[in-house]
Tab-separated table of C-alpha atoms in Angstrom:
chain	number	residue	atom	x	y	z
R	4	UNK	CA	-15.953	-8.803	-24.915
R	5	UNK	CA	-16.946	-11.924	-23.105
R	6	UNK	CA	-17.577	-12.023	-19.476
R	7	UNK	CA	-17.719	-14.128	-16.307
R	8	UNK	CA	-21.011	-15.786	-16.074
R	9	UNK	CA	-23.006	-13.881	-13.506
R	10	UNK	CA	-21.680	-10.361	-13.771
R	11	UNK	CA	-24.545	-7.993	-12.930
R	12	UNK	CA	-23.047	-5.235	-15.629
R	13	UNK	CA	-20.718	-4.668	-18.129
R	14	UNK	CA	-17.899	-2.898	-17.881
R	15	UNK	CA	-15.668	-2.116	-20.416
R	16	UNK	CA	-12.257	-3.382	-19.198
R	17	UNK	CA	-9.961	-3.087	-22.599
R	18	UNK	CA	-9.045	0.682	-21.727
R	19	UNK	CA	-8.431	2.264	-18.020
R	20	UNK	CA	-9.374	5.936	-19.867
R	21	UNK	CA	-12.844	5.291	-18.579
R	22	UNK	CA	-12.058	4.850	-15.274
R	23	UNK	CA	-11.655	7.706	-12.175
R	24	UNK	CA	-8.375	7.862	-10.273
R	25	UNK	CA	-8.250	7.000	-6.705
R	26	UNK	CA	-6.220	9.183	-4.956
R	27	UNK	CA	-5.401	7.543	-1.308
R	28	UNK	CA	-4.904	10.064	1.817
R	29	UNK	CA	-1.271	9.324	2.255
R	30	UNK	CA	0.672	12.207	0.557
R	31	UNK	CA	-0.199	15.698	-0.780
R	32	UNK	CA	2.088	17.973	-2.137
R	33	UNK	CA	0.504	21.569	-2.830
R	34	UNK	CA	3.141	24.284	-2.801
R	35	UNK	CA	2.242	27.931	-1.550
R	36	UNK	CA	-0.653	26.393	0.323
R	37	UNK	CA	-1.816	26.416	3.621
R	38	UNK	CA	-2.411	22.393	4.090
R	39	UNK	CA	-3.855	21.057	7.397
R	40	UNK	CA	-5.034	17.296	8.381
R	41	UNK	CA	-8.473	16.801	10.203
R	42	UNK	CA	-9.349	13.760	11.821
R	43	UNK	CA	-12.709	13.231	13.316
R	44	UNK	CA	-14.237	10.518	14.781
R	45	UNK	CA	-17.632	10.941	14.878
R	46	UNK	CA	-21.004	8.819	16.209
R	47	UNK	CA	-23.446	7.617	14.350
R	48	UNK	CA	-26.221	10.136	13.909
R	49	UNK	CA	-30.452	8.943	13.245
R	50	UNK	CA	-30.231	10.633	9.697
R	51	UNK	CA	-27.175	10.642	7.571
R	52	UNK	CA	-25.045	13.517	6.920
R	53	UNK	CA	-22.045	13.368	8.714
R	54	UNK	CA	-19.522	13.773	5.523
R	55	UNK	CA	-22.174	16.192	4.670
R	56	UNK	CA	-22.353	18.490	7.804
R	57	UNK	CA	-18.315	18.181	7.570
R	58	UNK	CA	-17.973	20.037	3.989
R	59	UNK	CA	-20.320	22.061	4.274
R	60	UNK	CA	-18.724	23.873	7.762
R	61	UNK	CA	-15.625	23.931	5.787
R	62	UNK	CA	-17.146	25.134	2.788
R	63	UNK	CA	-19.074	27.837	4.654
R	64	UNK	CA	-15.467	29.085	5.976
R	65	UNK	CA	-13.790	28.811	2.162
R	66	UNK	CA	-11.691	25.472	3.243
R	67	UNK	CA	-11.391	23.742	0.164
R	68	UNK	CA	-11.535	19.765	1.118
R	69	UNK	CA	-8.250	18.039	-1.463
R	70	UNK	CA	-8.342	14.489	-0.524
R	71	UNK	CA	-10.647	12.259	1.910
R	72	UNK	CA	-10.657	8.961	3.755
R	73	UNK	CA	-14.497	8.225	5.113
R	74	UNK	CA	-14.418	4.540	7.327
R	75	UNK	CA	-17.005	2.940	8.951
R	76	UNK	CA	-16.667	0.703	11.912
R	77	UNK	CA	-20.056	-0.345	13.845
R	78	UNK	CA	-21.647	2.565	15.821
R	79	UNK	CA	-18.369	4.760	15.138
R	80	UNK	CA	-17.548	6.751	11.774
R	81	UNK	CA	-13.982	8.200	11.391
R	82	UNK	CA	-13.290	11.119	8.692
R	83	UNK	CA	-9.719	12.148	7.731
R	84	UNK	CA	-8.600	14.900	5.510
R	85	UNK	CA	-6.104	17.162	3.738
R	86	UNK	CA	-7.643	20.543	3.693
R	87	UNK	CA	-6.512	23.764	2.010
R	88	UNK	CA	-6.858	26.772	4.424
R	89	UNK	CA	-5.092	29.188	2.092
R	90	UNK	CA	-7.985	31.489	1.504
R	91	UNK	CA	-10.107	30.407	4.662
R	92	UNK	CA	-11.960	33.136	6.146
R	93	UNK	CA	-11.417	31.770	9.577
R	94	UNK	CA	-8.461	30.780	11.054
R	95	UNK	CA	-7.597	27.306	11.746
R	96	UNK	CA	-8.612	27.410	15.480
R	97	UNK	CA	-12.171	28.793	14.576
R	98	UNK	CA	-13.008	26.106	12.250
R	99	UNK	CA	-11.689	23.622	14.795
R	100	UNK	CA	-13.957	25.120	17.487
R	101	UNK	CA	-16.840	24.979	15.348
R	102	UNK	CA	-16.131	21.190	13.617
R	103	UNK	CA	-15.948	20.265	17.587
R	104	UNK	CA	-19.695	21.516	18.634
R	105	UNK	CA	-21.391	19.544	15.740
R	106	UNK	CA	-23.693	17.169	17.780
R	107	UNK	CA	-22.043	13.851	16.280
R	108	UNK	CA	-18.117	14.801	16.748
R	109	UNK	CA	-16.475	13.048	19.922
R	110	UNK	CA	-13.319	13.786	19.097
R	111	UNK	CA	-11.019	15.782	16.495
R	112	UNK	CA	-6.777	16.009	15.688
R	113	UNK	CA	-5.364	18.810	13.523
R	114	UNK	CA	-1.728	17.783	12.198
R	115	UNK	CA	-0.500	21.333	10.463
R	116	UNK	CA	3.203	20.217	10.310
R	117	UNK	CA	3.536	20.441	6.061
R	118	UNK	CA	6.648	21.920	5.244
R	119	UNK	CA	7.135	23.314	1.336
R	120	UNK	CA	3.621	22.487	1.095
R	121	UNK	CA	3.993	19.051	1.434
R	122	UNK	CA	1.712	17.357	3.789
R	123	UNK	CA	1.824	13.563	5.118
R	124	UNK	CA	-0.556	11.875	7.314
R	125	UNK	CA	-0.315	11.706	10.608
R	126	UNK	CA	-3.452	10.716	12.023
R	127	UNK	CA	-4.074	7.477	10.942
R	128	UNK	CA	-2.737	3.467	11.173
R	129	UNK	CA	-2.709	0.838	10.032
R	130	UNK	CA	-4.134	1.700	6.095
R	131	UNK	CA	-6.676	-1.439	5.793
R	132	UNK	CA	-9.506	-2.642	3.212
R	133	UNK	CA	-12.452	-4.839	3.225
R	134	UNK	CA	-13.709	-3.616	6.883
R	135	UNK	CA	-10.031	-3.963	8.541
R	136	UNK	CA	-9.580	-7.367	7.136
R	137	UNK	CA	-6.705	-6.634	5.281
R	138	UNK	CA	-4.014	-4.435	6.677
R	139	UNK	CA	-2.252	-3.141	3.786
R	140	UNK	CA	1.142	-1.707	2.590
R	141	UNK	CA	1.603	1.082	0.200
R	142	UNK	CA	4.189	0.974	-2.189
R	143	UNK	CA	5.108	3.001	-5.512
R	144	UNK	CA	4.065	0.302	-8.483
R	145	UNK	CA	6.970	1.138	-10.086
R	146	UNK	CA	9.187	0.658	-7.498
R	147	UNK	CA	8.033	-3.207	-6.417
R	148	UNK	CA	8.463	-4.097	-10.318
R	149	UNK	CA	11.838	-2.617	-9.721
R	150	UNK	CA	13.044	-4.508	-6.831
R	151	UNK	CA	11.502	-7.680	-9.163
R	152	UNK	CA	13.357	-7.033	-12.114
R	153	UNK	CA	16.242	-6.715	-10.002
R	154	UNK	CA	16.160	-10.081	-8.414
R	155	UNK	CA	14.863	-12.000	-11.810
R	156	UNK	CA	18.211	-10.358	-13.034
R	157	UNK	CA	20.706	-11.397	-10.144
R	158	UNK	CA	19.110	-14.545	-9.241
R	159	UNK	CA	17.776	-15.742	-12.866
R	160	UNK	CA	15.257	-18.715	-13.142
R	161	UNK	CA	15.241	-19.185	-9.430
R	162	UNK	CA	14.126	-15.534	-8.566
R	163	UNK	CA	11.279	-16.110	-11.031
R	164	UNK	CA	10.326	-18.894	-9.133
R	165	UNK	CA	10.788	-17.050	-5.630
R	166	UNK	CA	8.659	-14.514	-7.237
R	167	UNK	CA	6.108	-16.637	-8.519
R	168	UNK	CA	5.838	-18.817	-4.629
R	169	UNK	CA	5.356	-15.187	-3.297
R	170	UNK	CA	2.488	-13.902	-5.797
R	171	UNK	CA	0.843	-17.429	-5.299
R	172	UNK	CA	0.635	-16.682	-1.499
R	173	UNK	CA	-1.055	-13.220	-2.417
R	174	UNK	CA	-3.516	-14.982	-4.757
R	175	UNK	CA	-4.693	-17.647	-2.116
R	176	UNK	CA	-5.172	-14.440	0.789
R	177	UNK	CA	-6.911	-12.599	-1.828
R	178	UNK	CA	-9.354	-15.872	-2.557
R	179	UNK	CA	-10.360	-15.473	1.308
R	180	UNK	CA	-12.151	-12.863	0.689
R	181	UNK	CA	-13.363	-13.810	-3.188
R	182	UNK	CA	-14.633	-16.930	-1.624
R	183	UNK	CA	-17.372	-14.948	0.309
R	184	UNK	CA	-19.453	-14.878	-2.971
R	185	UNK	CA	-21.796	-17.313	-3.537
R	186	UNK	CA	-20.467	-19.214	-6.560
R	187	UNK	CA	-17.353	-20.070	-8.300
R	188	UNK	CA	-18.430	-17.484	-11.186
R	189	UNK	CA	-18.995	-14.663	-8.676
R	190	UNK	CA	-15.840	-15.286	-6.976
R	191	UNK	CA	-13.838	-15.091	-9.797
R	192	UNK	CA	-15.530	-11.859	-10.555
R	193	UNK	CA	-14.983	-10.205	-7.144
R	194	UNK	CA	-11.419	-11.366	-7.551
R	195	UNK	CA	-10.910	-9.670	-10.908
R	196	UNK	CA	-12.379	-6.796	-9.223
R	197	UNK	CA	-9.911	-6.565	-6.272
R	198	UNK	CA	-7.191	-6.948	-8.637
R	199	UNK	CA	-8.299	-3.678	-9.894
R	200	UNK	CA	-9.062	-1.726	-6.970
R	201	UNK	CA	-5.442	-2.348	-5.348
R	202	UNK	CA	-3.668	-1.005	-8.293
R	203	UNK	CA	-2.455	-4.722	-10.071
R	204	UNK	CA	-3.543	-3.742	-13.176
R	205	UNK	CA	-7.016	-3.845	-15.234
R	206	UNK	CA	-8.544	-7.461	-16.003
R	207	UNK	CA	-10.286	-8.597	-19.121
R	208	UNK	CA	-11.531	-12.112	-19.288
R	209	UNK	CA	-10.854	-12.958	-23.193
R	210	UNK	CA	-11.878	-16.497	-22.865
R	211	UNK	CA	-13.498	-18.606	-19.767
R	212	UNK	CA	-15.032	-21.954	-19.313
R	213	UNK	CA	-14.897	-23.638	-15.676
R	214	UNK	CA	-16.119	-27.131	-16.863
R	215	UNK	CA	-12.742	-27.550	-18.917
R	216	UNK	CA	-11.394	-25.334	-16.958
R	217	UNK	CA	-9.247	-22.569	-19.038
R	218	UNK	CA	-9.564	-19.258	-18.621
R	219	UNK	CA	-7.662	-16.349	-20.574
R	220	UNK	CA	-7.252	-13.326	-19.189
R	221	UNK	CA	-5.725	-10.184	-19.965
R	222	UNK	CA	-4.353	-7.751	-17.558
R	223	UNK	CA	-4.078	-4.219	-19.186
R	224	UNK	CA	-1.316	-1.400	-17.203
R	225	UNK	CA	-0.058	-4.929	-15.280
R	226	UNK	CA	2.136	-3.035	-12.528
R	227	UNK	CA	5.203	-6.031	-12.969
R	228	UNK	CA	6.229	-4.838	-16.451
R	229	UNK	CA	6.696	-0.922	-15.665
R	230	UNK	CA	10.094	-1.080	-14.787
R	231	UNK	CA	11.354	-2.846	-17.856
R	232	UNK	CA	10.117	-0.268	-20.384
R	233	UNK	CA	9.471	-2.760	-23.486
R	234	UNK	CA	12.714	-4.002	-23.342
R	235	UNK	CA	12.413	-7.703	-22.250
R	236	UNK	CA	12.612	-10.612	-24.974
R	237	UNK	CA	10.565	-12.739	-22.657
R	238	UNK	CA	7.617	-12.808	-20.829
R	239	UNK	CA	8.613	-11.109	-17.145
R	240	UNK	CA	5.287	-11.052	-14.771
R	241	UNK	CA	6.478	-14.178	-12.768
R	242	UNK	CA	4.417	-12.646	-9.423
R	243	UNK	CA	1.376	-11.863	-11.030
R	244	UNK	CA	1.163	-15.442	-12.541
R	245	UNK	CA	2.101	-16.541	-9.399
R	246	UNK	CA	-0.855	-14.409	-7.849
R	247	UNK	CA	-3.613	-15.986	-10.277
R	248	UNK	CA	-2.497	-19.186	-9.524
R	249	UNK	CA	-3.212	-19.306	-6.163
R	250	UNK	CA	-6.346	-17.093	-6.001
R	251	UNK	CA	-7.500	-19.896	-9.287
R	252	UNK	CA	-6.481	-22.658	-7.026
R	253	UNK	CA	-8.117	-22.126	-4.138
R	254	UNK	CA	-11.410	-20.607	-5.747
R	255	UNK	CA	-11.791	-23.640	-7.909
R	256	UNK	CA	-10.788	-26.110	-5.851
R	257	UNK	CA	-7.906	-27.525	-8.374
R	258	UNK	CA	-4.103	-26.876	-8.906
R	259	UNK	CA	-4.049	-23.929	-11.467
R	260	UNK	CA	-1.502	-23.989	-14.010
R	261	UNK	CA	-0.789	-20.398	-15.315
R	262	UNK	CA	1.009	-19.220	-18.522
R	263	UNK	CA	2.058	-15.545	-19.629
R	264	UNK	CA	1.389	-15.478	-23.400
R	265	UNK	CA	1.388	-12.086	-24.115
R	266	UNK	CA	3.934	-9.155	-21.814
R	267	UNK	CA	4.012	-5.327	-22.019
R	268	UNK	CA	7.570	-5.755	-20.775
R	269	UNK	CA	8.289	-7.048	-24.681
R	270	UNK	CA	6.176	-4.474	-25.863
R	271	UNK	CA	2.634	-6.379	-26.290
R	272	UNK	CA	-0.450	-4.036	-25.367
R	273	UNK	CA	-1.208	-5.795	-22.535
R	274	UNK	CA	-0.290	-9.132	-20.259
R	275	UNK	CA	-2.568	-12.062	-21.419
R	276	UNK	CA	-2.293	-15.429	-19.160
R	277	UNK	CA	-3.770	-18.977	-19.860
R	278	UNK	CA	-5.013	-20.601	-16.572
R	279	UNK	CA	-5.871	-24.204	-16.899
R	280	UNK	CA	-5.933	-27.698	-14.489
R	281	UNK	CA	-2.126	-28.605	-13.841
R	282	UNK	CA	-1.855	-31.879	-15.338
């Protein structure tokens, strides 16, 4: 497997088996169950151990923790969970009491309005990344490669090309942030690495070299082909090459030229793209 020049370690890219799930505090559905949200903002203590101090109490008290959101912002630390009180040996206003006397709490919210054990958060807005730099949107995968497989269908060639001006805007916004890395190599690697931590899919660079420039790159469990189930004749991910040309273009400082090759909506294993120096 060949890599981006600079890339401290290697990770194995050809297979998302290897990698943990992410589960983001949005929705938990848990029938039978007793679910409750927590949110805490807390100060910043001398020693660490707020998350610490937090499942512990609840642990102490047989409140099993099932998802987490932990966010720093300067001096102020802000904790929000789903938390099973099912078999809790205290009842929801004890553990409250108790959560609100630890030294580093300034204030807490309980939301316990889950209905069929379903629970949805309540406590928290906007949902944002990279130190509240990026207020974000959360959407079903399947359902935005839906709504593009419906317009590349009712709108034909243009609605690829509608698709493709969006995904390029994406890919220059995501580049701000890229760009904070200290070379063109590293910035290409933090961008590969975003594309993977919001969900796009799983990026292997198959073939790179910035002097020429082409790069090849393969993007396994691409989110823009899971709504046509292997049944396209053509190459469909008109967003995503949209997205890499943009984030190529502005990290490189040239107008990127990108080519789908390879499509899982035909079937193929994965989505491979050729990015190269318009001409």
């Amino acid at each position: 497997m060949e890599l981006v020049r600079g890339r401290d370690r290697e990770i194995d890219r050809t297979s998302t088996t290897g990698l943990l799930p992410k589960e983001v505090l949005c929705v938990y559905h848990a029938p039978d169950r007793k679910l409750i949200e927590l949110g805490i903002v807390a100060k910043i203590t001398p020693v660490p151990g707020i998350l610490a101090t937090i499942a512990r109490t609840l642990a102490e008290r047989n409140v099993r923790i099932l998802s987490l959101n932990f966010t720093s912002r300067g001096e102020l630390r802000y904790v929000t969970l789903f938390a099973d009180f099912t078999h809790s040996t205290a009842s929801v206003e004890e553990v409250v009491a108790v959560l609100r006397k630890l030294e580093f709490v300034k204030r807490l919210r309980v939301w316990d309005k889950s209905s069929g054990g379903l629970i949805v958060d309540a406590l928290t807005f906007p949902p944002t990344t990279a130190m509240g730099a990026w207020r974000l949107l959360l959407i079903p995968a399947r359902a935005l490669s839906g709504m593009l497989r419906r317009v590349y269908k009712e709108l034909g060639t243009g609605g690829a090309a509608l698709a493709y001006h969006q995904g390029r805007v994406l890919g220059i916004e995501y580049a701000s942030i890229a760009t904070l890395a200290r070379s063109p190599e590293e910035a290409l690697n933090a961008f590969f690495s975003i594309l993977q931590a919001q969900g796009w899919g799983v990026p292997e660079v198959a073939e790179i070299d910035l002097e020429e420039p082409k790069v090849v790159i393969r993007l396994f469990d691409n989110f823009e082909a899971l709504a046509f189930e292997e049944c396209a004749k053509d190459c469909v991910c008109h967003f995503t090459r949209g997205l890499l040309a943009g984030a190529f273009s502005e990290i490189l400082k040239l107008e990127a030229n990108v080519v789908e090759i390879r499509c899982r909506a035909r079937g193929d294993r994965y989505c491979e793209f050729v990015i190269s120096k318009r001409r």
